[in-house]
Amino acid sequence: MNVAGTALSLGALSVLLAGMVHVPAGDYLPIRGMGGQRMHVAAFEMDAHAVTRGDYLAFVKTHAEWQRGKVDPKHADATYLAEWRGALEPGDAMDLRHPVTSVSWFAASAYCEAQGKRLPTTDEWEYVAAASDVSRDASQDQLFQSRLLGMYASRSTSAIAPIGRGFRNVYGIEGLHGSTWEWTRDFKPAEMTNCAGAAMGASDATNYPALLREAFRSALTERSTARMLGFRCAANAPA
Amino acid sequence: MSPNNSNQSALPKYRTIIIAVALIVGIPLGIQACNQASTRDEGRRVIQIRQPSENISGQEVAVLTQAPNVPPPITRNHPTRVIVNLDVVEKTVRLADSVEYAAWTFGGSVPGNFIRVREGDLVELHMKNEASSTMPHNIDLHGVTGPGGGAKISLTLPGHESVFTFSAMNPGLFVYHCAMSPVPMHIANGMYGMILVEPKEGLPKVDKEFYVMQSEFYTKGKYGAHGLQTLDMDKGVDERPTYVVFNGGVGAVTGDGALKAKVGDRIRMFVGNAGPNLTSSFHVIGQIFENVYGEGGSTNAEHNVQTTLIPSGGSAVVEFGATVPGDFILVDHAIFRAFNKGTLGILTVTGPENKKIIESIQSGVAAPPAK
């Protein structure tokens, strides 16, 4: 397929060519729904970084129906792109490098589709999120989980950071745990709970980072937008 | 032995007769006895299936306060619609000198705003989660009858708002807290406060009311370690708090934050315990509680209490009179917590001395051993 593939690893090549990283097949332990069984995840491609305001600006320029003010209220709630100065003004040059946030699931899906991509599934996202900088599965690495929890807990004390500065995991995927939460294709947990019941039935009740991510997703509808919620795209691995 | 044995063999017959007679005579007596007991025992009452007030009239916006302040007593003599605006704010709070905590709050402070309504009121709670928040939040008020204490219908994303109503049917002092998953983290991060549902007949008038809430913090750094702290999961699970404090921080109820009263004041403290793990042994050094409404209830008081237990997620109303001037120290009498983890507060009473109550004859004068 790729001539250069013989010289470079496929992952590194993907980063160079399309801003995507190849994620090999594997498995992980979902926080819920598998009765403690690990879930197989097929190989796929994932954006190395979150989609930026700059990326999204280019999209709404060519897809006017997704501009603020024009978007169908059925597809995004009232805070859609609320931080932008205008429909085509995401902010200054620095803001263009920030993850785009306050976009709905409909909008994020449309963006990815326009790139010939799709949103990652929750399993794909969580599978990649289980990786530390040295291990593909750091879900039982207490130090790493503690570090993640600290990152999440201190989010409220720092501004959203430009892409590229966040934590980079062993796949070379950056910013999954940085400033923002991210949409997934099937964000609603199968057993949607949001109260005390949430800890019951969790495969690992001490995995607070995973519980927090699940809790955030559980509060969403397809129209929801929030300042701390962005996204990145994925794609099936080439056959 | 043998005569006894023969007697014993005959006993069952007599027993049967005795039991039968006892039953025939005793049943009516027993019923009578039960009736007498139920009228005598004022603490026991029939379980009520409570109903909301039907004659709600008017509307008002609740005055909310930050600890140690309490909203003014309710003078209304009828139920009304009370609008409560409680914002969720994620912000850095002071935990101790040079120690900050990345907290999640109700109303911008730890503990959260104090809400005061009247038994029978219809409360319309508006919960706005600030756009800058990182998490969805909700609220479980222990004064609410309904699934999750309101948590289910108050799930709110950052930048969004939920509104729901509930009937404040049971009087008492109730804890509220966030119940979003993972619940322990939301509580450990500061999401709690209290709501007082005043009984219809009101509370006896006092001169000073205070709001004091105990809670624990589990930080990555040791006690006193400078800088911004966040939750240490392991310490939380192990129930090894780094800090145990009144009103959100070490020293929050001392210095400028000390409670102030005068000799002759009748004092009421609304004391809550947010946990998330520990039970409080609440005590005020140098005072005896005249009345303790245990568990935050509104009718039965214990009297002349030295130390009262306040469970996690529970409360107590304590009342006493200020008789002499001085500093009276609020503590969790599980005393290492007070002196090494932060549960120290001060009530400063000013006014004239009363040497008939307490007087020094000699203080610490050298007492040589008798020869």
mmCIF file of C-alpha atoms in Angstrom, chain B:
data_model
loop_
_atom_site.group_PDB
_atom_site.id
_atom_site.type_symbol
_atom_site.label_atom_id
_atom_site.label_comp_id
_atom_site.label_asym_id
_atom_site.label_seq_id
_atom_site.Cartn_x
_atom_site.Cartn_y
_atom_site.Cartn_z
ATOM 1 C CA MET B 1 -34.774 -36.599 92.537
ATOM 2 C CA SER B 2 -37.519 -39.097 91.837
ATOM 3 C CA PRO B 3 -40.476 -37.089 93.283
ATOM 4 C CA ASN B 4 -39.276 -34.059 91.339
ATOM 5 C CA ASN B 5 -39.112 -36.104 88.204
ATOM 6 C CA SER B 6 -42.731 -37.199 88.611
ATOM 7 C CA ASN B 7 -43.750 -33.579 89.221
ATOM 8 C CA GLN B 8 -41.960 -32.454 86.135
ATOM 9 C CA SER B 9 -43.709 -35.014 84.025
ATOM 10 C CA ALA B 10 -47.014 -33.572 85.195
ATOM 11 C CA LEU B 11 -45.997 -29.966 84.549
ATOM 12 C CA PRO B 12 -46.703 -29.688 80.833
ATOM 13 C CA LYS B 13 -50.412 -30.233 81.448
ATOM 14 C CA TYR B 14 -50.545 -27.504 84.048
ATOM 15 C CA ARG B 15 -48.519 -25.256 81.797
ATOM 16 C CA THR B 16 -51.008 -25.650 79.013
ATOM 17 C CA ILE B 17 -53.845 -24.707 81.308
ATOM 18 C CA ILE B 18 -51.943 -21.782 82.766
ATOM 19 C CA ILE B 19 -51.034 -20.467 79.304
ATOM 20 C CA ALA B 20 -54.629 -20.838 78.101
ATOM 21 C CA VAL B 21 -55.973 -18.920 81.099
ATOM 22 C CA ALA B 22 -53.293 -16.292 80.706
ATOM 23 C CA LEU B 23 -54.220 -15.817 77.069
ATOM 24 C CA ILE B 24 -57.956 -15.449 77.724
ATOM 25 C CA VAL B 25 -57.487 -13.018 80.585
ATOM 26 C CA GLY B 26 -54.328 -11.419 79.311
ATOM 27 C CA ILE B 27 -55.284 -10.453 75.770
ATOM 28 C CA PRO B 28 -57.710 -7.703 76.779
ATOM 29 C CA LEU B 29 -55.299 -6.566 79.494
ATOM 30 C CA GLY B 30 -52.460 -6.546 77.005
ATOM 31 C CA ILE B 31 -54.379 -4.415 74.544
ATOM 32 C CA GLN B 32 -55.181 -1.993 77.293
ATOM 33 C CA ALA B 33 -51.547 -1.889 78.312
ATOM 34 C CA CYS B 34 -50.483 -1.193 74.726
ATOM 35 C CA ASN B 35 -52.956 1.643 74.426
ATOM 36 C CA GLN B 36 -51.666 3.215 77.574
ATOM 37 C CA ALA B 37 -48.097 2.861 76.380
ATOM 38 C CA SER B 38 -48.817 4.558 73.068
ATOM 39 C CA THR B 39 -50.419 7.565 74.690
ATOM 40 C CA ARG B 40 -47.657 7.884 77.251
ATOM 41 C CA ASP B 41 -44.755 7.545 74.822
ATOM 42 C CA GLU B 42 -44.716 10.877 73.057
ATOM 43 C CA GLY B 43 -41.667 9.866 71.055
ATOM 44 C CA ARG B 44 -43.641 7.260 69.150
ATOM 45 C CA ARG B 45 -46.052 8.321 66.485
ATOM 46 C CA VAL B 46 -48.026 6.809 63.698
ATOM 47 C CA ILE B 47 -46.224 6.807 60.351
ATOM 48 C CA GLN B 48 -47.711 9.525 58.242
ATOM 49 C CA ILE B 49 -48.165 9.466 54.521
ATOM 50 C CA ARG B 50 -47.390 13.123 54.132
ATOM 51 C CA GLN B 51 -49.204 15.307 51.676
ATOM 52 C CA PRO B 52 -48.082 18.598 50.184
ATOM 53 C CA SER B 53 -49.754 21.826 51.277
ATOM 54 C CA GLU B 54 -52.791 22.679 49.209
ATOM 55 C CA ASN B 55 -52.953 26.369 49.958
ATOM 56 C CA ILE B 56 -49.640 27.724 48.724
ATOM 57 C CA SER B 57 -49.973 31.470 48.434
ATOM 58 C CA GLY B 58 -47.580 34.084 47.175
ATOM 59 C CA GLN B 59 -43.990 33.739 46.086
ATOM 60 C CA GLU B 60 -40.636 34.883 47.381
ATOM 61 C CA VAL B 61 -36.956 34.522 46.606
ATOM 62 C CA ALA B 62 -35.005 32.808 49.375
ATOM 63 C CA VAL B 63 -32.198 34.722 51.035
ATOM 64 C CA LEU B 64 -29.154 32.436 50.954
ATOM 65 C CA THR B 65 -26.149 32.861 53.212
ATOM 66 C CA GLN B 66 -22.597 31.649 53.419
ATOM 67 C CA ALA B 67 -21.310 30.061 56.614
ATOM 68 C CA PRO B 68 -21.308 31.015 59.444
ATOM 69 C CA ASN B 69 -24.326 33.184 58.641
ATOM 70 C CA VAL B 70 -27.899 31.967 58.700
ATOM 71 C CA PRO B 71 -30.823 33.554 56.834
ATOM 72 C CA PRO B 72 -33.290 35.391 59.112
ATOM 73 C CA PRO B 73 -36.100 33.429 60.772
ATOM 74 C CA ILE B 74 -39.278 33.053 58.762
ATOM 75 C CA THR B 75 -42.113 35.242 59.993
ATOM 76 C CA ARG B 76 -44.704 34.038 57.490
ATOM 77 C CA ASN B 77 -47.574 32.008 58.895
ATOM 78 C CA HIS B 78 -48.538 30.319 55.626
ATOM 79 C CA PRO B 79 -46.805 28.195 52.998
ATOM 80 C CA THR B 80 -45.545 29.946 49.902
ATOM 81 C CA ARG B 81 -43.586 29.267 46.726
ATOM 82 C CA VAL B 82 -39.937 29.874 47.557
ATOM 83 C CA ILE B 83 -37.483 30.388 44.719
ATOM 84 C CA VAL B 84 -33.982 29.192 45.526
ATOM 85 C CA ASN B 85 -31.180 30.177 43.155
ATOM 86 C CA LEU B 86 -28.260 27.898 43.853
ATOM 87 C CA ASP B 87 -25.375 28.115 41.391
ATOM 88 C CA VAL B 88 -22.754 25.440 41.024
ATOM 89 C CA VAL B 89 -19.304 27.009 40.894
ATOM 90 C CA GLU B 90 -16.008 25.191 40.508
ATOM 91 C CA LYS B 91 -13.357 27.341 42.112
ATOM 92 C CA THR B 92 -10.176 27.266 44.098
ATOM 93 C CA VAL B 93 -10.795 27.721 47.813
ATOM 94 C CA ARG B 94 -8.516 28.272 50.767
ATOM 95 C CA LEU B 95 -8.027 25.072 52.747
ATOM 96 C CA ALA B 96 -5.310 26.340 55.100
ATOM 97 C CA ASP B 97 -2.605 28.998 55.057
ATOM 98 C CA SER B 98 -0.832 28.723 51.678
ATOM 99 C CA VAL B 99 -2.930 25.651 50.859
ATOM 100 C CA GLU B 100 -5.604 25.779 48.208
ATOM 101 C CA TYR B 101 -8.013 23.176 46.962
ATOM 102 C CA ALA B 102 -9.582 22.850 43.515
ATOM 103 C CA ALA B 103 -13.108 22.689 44.902
ATOM 104 C CA TRP B 104 -16.561 22.175 43.457
ATOM 105 C CA THR B 105 -19.143 24.254 45.317
ATOM 106 C CA PHE B 106 -22.781 25.181 45.732
ATOM 107 C CA GLY B 107 -22.889 28.959 45.650
ATOM 108 C CA GLY B 108 -19.148 29.581 45.454
ATOM 109 C CA SER B 109 -18.169 28.559 48.968
ATOM 110 C CA VAL B 110 -17.512 25.476 51.054
ATOM 111 C CA PRO B 111 -19.820 24.643 52.699
ATOM 112 C CA GLY B 112 -22.525 25.708 50.272
ATOM 113 C CA ASN B 113 -25.219 28.300 50.809
ATOM 114 C CA PHE B 114 -27.631 27.855 53.689
ATOM 115 C CA ILE B 115 -31.257 27.616 52.573
ATOM 116 C CA ARG B 116 -34.132 28.386 54.959
ATOM 117 C CA VAL B 117 -37.746 27.583 54.171
ATOM 118 C CA ARG B 118 -40.915 26.798 56.132
ATOM 119 C CA GLU B 119 -42.622 23.444 56.529
ATOM 120 C CA GLY B 120 -45.188 23.150 53.756
ATOM 121 C CA ASP B 121 -43.430 25.542 51.371
ATOM 122 C CA LEU B 122 -43.197 24.641 47.718
ATOM 123 C CA VAL B 123 -39.537 25.152 46.855
ATOM 124 C CA GLU B 124 -38.621 26.000 43.259
ATOM 125 C CA LEU B 125 -34.931 25.243 42.994
ATOM 126 C CA HIS B 126 -32.932 26.736 40.147
ATOM 127 C CA MET B 127 -29.565 25.087 39.800
ATOM 128 C CA LYS B 128 -27.254 26.705 37.295
ATOM 129 C CA ASN B 129 -23.957 24.979 36.566
ATOM 130 C CA GLU B 130 -21.489 27.670 35.501
ATOM 131 C CA ALA B 131 -20.189 27.497 31.939
ATOM 132 C CA SER B 132 -16.629 27.298 33.229
ATOM 133 C CA SER B 133 -17.381 24.108 35.171
ATOM 134 C CA THR B 134 -15.641 20.946 34.102
ATOM 135 C CA MET B 135 -18.278 18.480 35.299
ATOM 136 C CA PRO B 136 -21.989 17.889 35.204
ATOM 137 C CA HIS B 137 -23.493 18.188 38.694
ATOM 138 C CA ASN B 138 -26.792 17.574 40.461
ATOM 139 C CA ILE B 139 -28.258 17.967 43.937
ATOM 140 C CA ASP B 140 -29.600 15.512 46.486
ATOM 141 C CA LEU B 141 -31.340 17.385 49.303
ATOM 142 C CA HIS B 142 -32.064 15.222 52.310
ATOM 143 C CA GLY B 143 -35.143 17.391 52.873
ATOM 144 C CA VAL B 144 -36.682 16.228 49.606
ATOM 145 C CA THR B 145 -39.051 13.300 49.307
ATOM 146 C CA GLY B 146 -38.494 11.721 45.902
ATOM 147 C CA PRO B 147 -35.971 9.644 43.958
ATOM 148 C CA GLY B 148 -32.416 10.691 44.647
ATOM 149 C CA GLY B 149 -33.628 13.613 46.745
ATOM 150 C CA GLY B 150 -33.878 15.544 43.483
ATOM 151 C CA ALA B 151 -30.627 14.261 41.994
ATOM 152 C CA LYS B 152 -32.310 12.526 39.102
ATOM 153 C CA ILE B 153 -34.072 15.631 37.839
ATOM 154 C CA SER B 154 -31.269 18.094 38.516
ATOM 155 C CA LEU B 155 -28.480 16.610 36.386
ATOM 156 C CA THR B 156 -26.955 19.681 34.784
ATOM 157 C CA LEU B 157 -24.158 20.134 32.271
ATOM 158 C CA PRO B 158 -21.765 23.071 32.539
ATOM 159 C CA GLY B 159 -23.415 26.161 31.068
ATOM 160 C CA HIS B 160 -26.880 24.747 31.669
ATOM 161 C CA GLU B 161 -29.597 25.102 34.282
ATOM 162 C CA SER B 162 -32.127 22.776 35.872
ATOM 163 C CA VAL B 163 -35.304 23.820 37.651
ATOM 164 C CA PHE B 164 -37.461 21.598 39.793
ATOM 165 C CA THR B 165 -39.964 21.965 42.592
ATOM 166 C CA PHE B 166 -40.426 19.997 45.757
ATOM 167 C CA SER B 167 -42.693 20.196 48.734
ATOM 168 C CA ALA B 168 -40.827 20.707 52.013
ATOM 169 C CA MET B 169 -43.079 18.340 53.932
ATOM 170 C CA ASN B 170 -40.829 17.337 56.842
ATOM 171 C CA PRO B 171 -39.426 19.968 59.183
ATOM 172 C CA GLY B 172 -35.798 19.645 60.224
ATOM 173 C CA LEU B 173 -32.228 20.558 59.399
ATOM 174 C CA PHE B 174 -31.110 18.650 56.334
ATOM 175 C CA VAL B 175 -27.837 18.182 54.488
ATOM 176 C CA TYR B 176 -27.726 18.579 50.731
ATOM 177 C CA HIS B 177 -24.932 17.431 48.435
ATOM 178 C CA CYS B 178 -24.065 16.610 44.859
ATOM 179 C CA ALA B 179 -24.828 13.016 43.912
ATOM 180 C CA MET B 180 -23.185 12.852 40.513
ATOM 181 C CA SER B 181 -20.942 9.875 39.775
ATOM 182 C CA PRO B 182 -18.439 9.318 41.274
ATOM 183 C CA VAL B 183 -20.375 10.587 44.289
ATOM 184 C CA PRO B 184 -17.530 10.443 46.850
ATOM 185 C CA MET B 185 -15.416 12.719 44.690
ATOM 186 C CA HIS B 186 -18.158 15.324 44.348
ATOM 187 C CA ILE B 187 -18.688 15.375 48.115
ATOM 188 C CA ALA B 188 -14.969 15.237 48.914
ATOM 189 C CA ASN B 189 -14.469 18.207 46.583
ATOM 190 C CA GLY B 190 -16.812 20.418 48.605
ATOM 191 C CA MET B 191 -20.297 19.978 47.179
ATOM 192 C CA TYR B 192 -22.515 20.155 50.273
ATOM 193 C CA GLY B 193 -24.538 22.534 52.371
ATOM 194 C CA MET B 194 -27.702 22.599 54.449
ATOM 195 C CA ILE B 195 -31.372 23.406 54.171
ATOM 196 C CA LEU B 196 -33.456 24.213 57.232
ATOM 197 C CA VAL B 197 -37.143 23.465 56.978
ATOM 198 C CA GLU B 198 -38.583 25.420 59.902
ATOM 199 C CA PRO B 199 -41.529 23.769 61.599
ATOM 200 C CA LYS B 200 -44.879 25.480 60.969
ATOM 201 C CA GLU B 201 -44.945 26.837 64.492
ATOM 202 C CA GLY B 202 -41.490 28.370 64.002
ATOM 203 C CA LEU B 203 -38.442 28.051 66.234
ATOM 204 C CA PRO B 204 -38.176 29.725 69.641
ATOM 205 C CA LYS B 205 -36.584 33.139 69.332
ATOM 206 C CA VAL B 206 -32.866 33.298 70.039
ATOM 207 C CA ASP B 207 -30.275 36.073 69.870
ATOM 208 C CA LYS B 208 -27.685 34.467 67.614
ATOM 209 C CA GLU B 209 -27.845 31.761 64.989
ATOM 210 C CA PHE B 210 -24.789 30.226 63.332
ATOM 211 C CA TYR B 211 -24.120 27.794 60.501
ATOM 212 C CA VAL B 212 -21.260 25.375 61.127
ATOM 213 C CA MET B 213 -20.501 22.413 58.895
ATOM 214 C CA GLN B 214 -17.796 19.830 59.382
ATOM 215 C CA SER B 215 -16.152 17.996 56.517
ATOM 216 C CA GLU B 216 -12.992 16.208 55.465
ATOM 217 C CA PHE B 217 -10.491 16.817 52.707
ATOM 218 C CA TYR B 218 -8.246 14.128 51.266
ATOM 219 C CA THR B 219 -5.300 15.793 49.575
ATOM 220 C CA LYS B 220 -2.322 14.519 47.638
ATOM 221 C CA GLY B 221 -0.039 16.613 49.824
ATOM 222 C CA LYS B 222 0.413 16.144 53.556
ATOM 223 C CA TYR B 223 -1.336 18.362 56.098
ATOM 224 C CA GLY B 224 -0.035 21.863 55.540
ATOM 225 C CA ALA B 225 1.769 21.096 52.259
ATOM 226 C CA HIS B 226 1.658 24.336 50.298
ATOM 227 C CA GLY B 227 0.091 24.868 46.924
ATOM 228 C CA LEU B 228 -2.941 23.687 45.011
ATOM 229 C CA GLN B 229 -4.275 20.367 46.254
ATOM 230 C CA THR B 230 -6.610 17.857 44.643
ATOM 231 C CA LEU B 231 -8.305 14.674 45.790
ATOM 232 C CA ASP B 232 -6.216 11.703 46.838
ATOM 233 C CA MET B 233 -8.398 8.708 46.024
ATOM 234 C CA ASP B 234 -6.509 6.224 48.171
ATOM 235 C CA LYS B 235 -6.780 8.365 51.296
ATOM 236 C CA GLY B 236 -10.489 8.746 50.615
ATOM 237 C CA VAL B 237 -11.088 5.031 50.207
ATOM 238 C CA ASP B 238 -9.003 4.318 53.302
ATOM 239 C CA GLU B 239 -10.868 7.027 55.260
ATOM 240 C CA ARG B 240 -7.603 8.731 56.194
ATOM 241 C CA PRO B 241 -8.412 12.427 55.832
ATOM 242 C CA THR B 242 -5.622 14.955 55.553
ATOM 243 C CA TYR B 243 -7.888 17.693 56.886
ATOM 244 C CA VAL B 244 -11.008 17.693 59.038
ATOM 245 C CA VAL B 245 -12.404 21.212 59.194
ATOM 246 C CA PHE B 246 -15.314 23.447 60.118
ATOM 247 C CA ASN B 247 -16.709 25.651 57.373
ATOM 248 C CA GLY B 248 -14.351 24.588 54.629
ATOM 249 C CA GLY B 249 -10.880 25.353 55.922
ATOM 250 C CA VAL B 250 -8.421 25.301 58.776
ATOM 251 C CA GLY B 251 -9.058 28.404 60.858
ATOM 252 C CA ALA B 252 -12.228 29.381 58.969
ATOM 253 C CA VAL B 253 -14.059 29.818 62.286
ATOM 254 C CA THR B 254 -11.231 31.657 64.049
ATOM 255 C CA GLY B 255 -9.813 35.179 63.848
ATOM 256 C CA ASP B 256 -12.094 37.294 61.678
ATOM 257 C CA GLY B 257 -14.244 34.232 61.113
ATOM 258 C CA ALA B 258 -14.804 33.548 64.825
ATOM 259 C CA LEU B 259 -18.418 33.418 65.958
ATOM 260 C CA LYS B 260 -19.330 36.377 68.143
ATOM 261 C CA ALA B 261 -21.864 36.662 70.939
ATOM 262 C CA LYS B 262 -22.520 38.558 74.141
ATOM 263 C CA VAL B 263 -23.107 37.380 77.680
ATOM 264 C CA GLY B 264 -26.837 36.756 77.989
ATOM 265 C CA ASP B 265 -27.267 35.730 74.346
ATOM 266 C CA ARG B 266 -29.267 32.635 73.597
ATOM 267 C CA ILE B 267 -27.303 30.863 70.879
ATOM 268 C CA ARG B 268 -28.462 28.351 68.289
ATOM 269 C CA MET B 269 -26.015 26.512 66.052
ATOM 270 C CA PHE B 270 -27.088 24.644 62.976
ATOM 271 C CA VAL B 271 -24.349 22.032 62.805
ATOM 272 C CA GLY B 272 -23.950 19.712 59.855
ATOM 273 C CA ASN B 273 -21.522 16.991 58.947
ATOM 274 C CA ALA B 274 -20.838 16.474 55.260
ATOM 275 C CA GLY B 275 -18.393 13.649 55.846
ATOM 276 C CA PRO B 276 -17.691 12.158 53.383
ATOM 277 C CA ASN B 277 -16.558 9.501 55.869
ATOM 278 C CA LEU B 278 -16.301 10.508 59.514
ATOM 279 C CA THR B 279 -18.845 10.881 62.287
ATOM 280 C CA SER B 280 -18.382 14.034 64.317
ATOM 281 C CA SER B 281 -18.237 14.201 68.122
ATOM 282 C CA PHE B 282 -19.283 17.818 68.258
ATOM 283 C CA HIS B 283 -18.397 19.680 71.427
ATOM 284 C CA VAL B 284 -17.973 23.277 72.530
ATOM 285 C CA ILE B 285 -15.280 23.542 75.172
ATOM 286 C CA GLY B 286 -16.626 25.285 78.274
ATOM 287 C CA GLN B 287 -20.292 25.052 77.329
ATOM 288 C CA ILE B 288 -23.054 22.570 77.948
ATOM 289 C CA PHE B 289 -25.728 22.283 75.320
ATOM 290 C CA GLU B 290 -29.068 23.190 76.883
ATOM 291 C CA ASN B 291 -30.924 21.601 73.962
ATOM 292 C CA VAL B 292 -29.745 19.261 71.258
ATOM 293 C CA TYR B 293 -32.140 18.421 68.496
ATOM 294 C CA GLY B 294 -30.350 15.280 67.431
ATOM 295 C CA GLU B 295 -30.231 14.137 63.820
ATOM 296 C CA GLY B 296 -31.461 17.590 62.830
ATOM 297 C CA GLY B 297 -34.986 16.740 63.906
ATOM 298 C CA SER B 298 -37.396 19.378 65.045
ATOM 299 C CA THR B 299 -39.331 18.077 68.004
ATOM 300 C CA ASN B 300 -37.517 15.967 70.556
ATOM 301 C CA ALA B 301 -34.571 17.586 72.266
ATOM 302 C CA GLU B 302 -31.993 16.121 74.586
ATOM 303 C CA HIS B 303 -30.909 18.410 77.405
ATOM 304 C CA ASN B 304 -27.637 19.144 79.209
ATOM 305 C CA VAL B 305 -25.498 17.476 76.579
ATOM 306 C CA GLN B 306 -21.710 17.741 76.556
ATOM 307 C CA THR B 307 -20.875 16.151 73.186
ATOM 308 C CA THR B 308 -23.258 15.160 70.440
ATOM 309 C CA LEU B 309 -22.713 12.722 67.610
ATOM 310 C CA ILE B 310 -23.374 14.012 64.128
ATOM 311 C CA PRO B 311 -23.289 11.318 61.476
ATOM 312 C CA SER B 312 -21.906 11.853 58.017
ATOM 313 C CA GLY B 313 -24.752 13.262 55.990
ATOM 314 C CA GLY B 314 -26.507 14.348 59.176
ATOM 315 C CA SER B 315 -26.963 17.339 61.414
ATOM 316 C CA ALA B 316 -27.856 18.589 64.867
ATOM 317 C CA VAL B 317 -29.301 21.811 66.198
ATOM 318 C CA VAL B 318 -27.588 22.798 69.441
ATOM 319 C CA GLU B 319 -28.711 25.602 71.749
ATOM 320 C CA PHE B 320 -27.199 27.156 74.827
ATOM 321 C CA GLY B 321 -26.933 30.420 76.698
ATOM 322 C CA ALA B 322 -23.763 32.501 76.904
ATOM 323 C CA THR B 323 -23.136 33.045 80.597
ATOM 324 C CA VAL B 324 -19.582 34.284 80.920
ATOM 325 C CA PRO B 325 -17.143 35.999 78.550
ATOM 326 C CA GLY B 326 -14.234 34.272 76.861
ATOM 327 C CA ASP B 327 -13.280 32.099 73.931
ATOM 328 C CA PHE B 328 -15.241 28.892 73.635
ATOM 329 C CA ILE B 329 -13.652 26.387 71.307
ATOM 330 C CA LEU B 330 -15.683 24.303 68.891
ATOM 331 C CA VAL B 331 -14.096 20.907 68.348
ATOM 332 C CA ASP B 332 -14.668 17.472 67.009
ATOM 333 C CA HIS B 333 -13.842 15.749 70.298
ATOM 334 C CA ALA B 334 -12.210 12.911 68.384
ATOM 335 C CA ILE B 335 -9.468 15.182 69.445
ATOM 336 C CA PHE B 336 -6.536 14.491 67.146
ATOM 337 C CA ARG B 337 -8.746 15.842 64.393
ATOM 338 C CA ALA B 338 -9.128 19.091 66.276
ATOM 339 C CA PHE B 339 -5.472 19.682 66.987
ATOM 340 C CA ASN B 340 -3.816 17.998 64.011
ATOM 341 C CA LYS B 341 -6.352 18.118 61.203
ATOM 342 C CA GLY B 342 -8.219 21.359 61.673
ATOM 343 C CA THR B 343 -11.562 20.982 63.481
ATOM 344 C CA LEU B 344 -11.100 23.989 65.723
ATOM 345 C CA GLY B 345 -13.421 26.953 65.777
ATOM 346 C CA ILE B 346 -13.907 29.808 68.192
ATOM 347 C CA LEU B 347 -16.996 31.377 69.710
ATOM 348 C CA THR B 348 -15.962 34.640 71.329
ATOM 349 C CA VAL B 349 -18.320 35.841 74.037
ATOM 350 C CA THR B 350 -17.917 39.379 75.356
ATOM 351 C CA GLY B 351 -19.523 40.989 78.379
ATOM 352 C CA PRO B 352 -19.247 41.181 82.146
ATOM 353 C CA GLU B 353 -17.541 38.491 84.173
ATOM 354 C CA ASN B 354 -19.615 36.498 86.613
ATOM 355 C CA LYS B 355 -17.369 35.236 89.391
ATOM 356 C CA LYS B 356 -20.248 33.328 90.921
ATOM 357 C CA ILE B 357 -20.143 31.075 87.893
ATOM 358 C CA ILE B 358 -16.387 30.690 87.579
ATOM 359 C CA GLU B 359 -13.617 32.300 89.570
ATOM 360 C CA SER B 360 -9.908 31.701 89.992
ATOM 361 C CA ILE B 361 -8.764 31.310 93.566
ATOM 362 C CA GLN B 362 -5.187 30.503 92.665
ATOM 363 C CA SER B 363 -3.844 29.390 89.376
ATOM 364 C CA GLY B 364 -0.866 27.128 89.022
ATOM 365 C CA VAL B 365 0.881 28.202 92.194
ATOM 366 C CA ALA B 366 3.772 25.932 93.114
ATOM 367 C CA ALA B 367 2.607 23.200 95.437
ATOM 368 C CA PRO B 368 5.634 21.704 97.235
ATOM 369 C CA PRO B 369 5.259 18.160 98.481
ATOM 370 C CA ALA B 370 4.072 17.896 102.072
ATOM 371 C CA LYS B 371 6.910 17.317 104.554
#
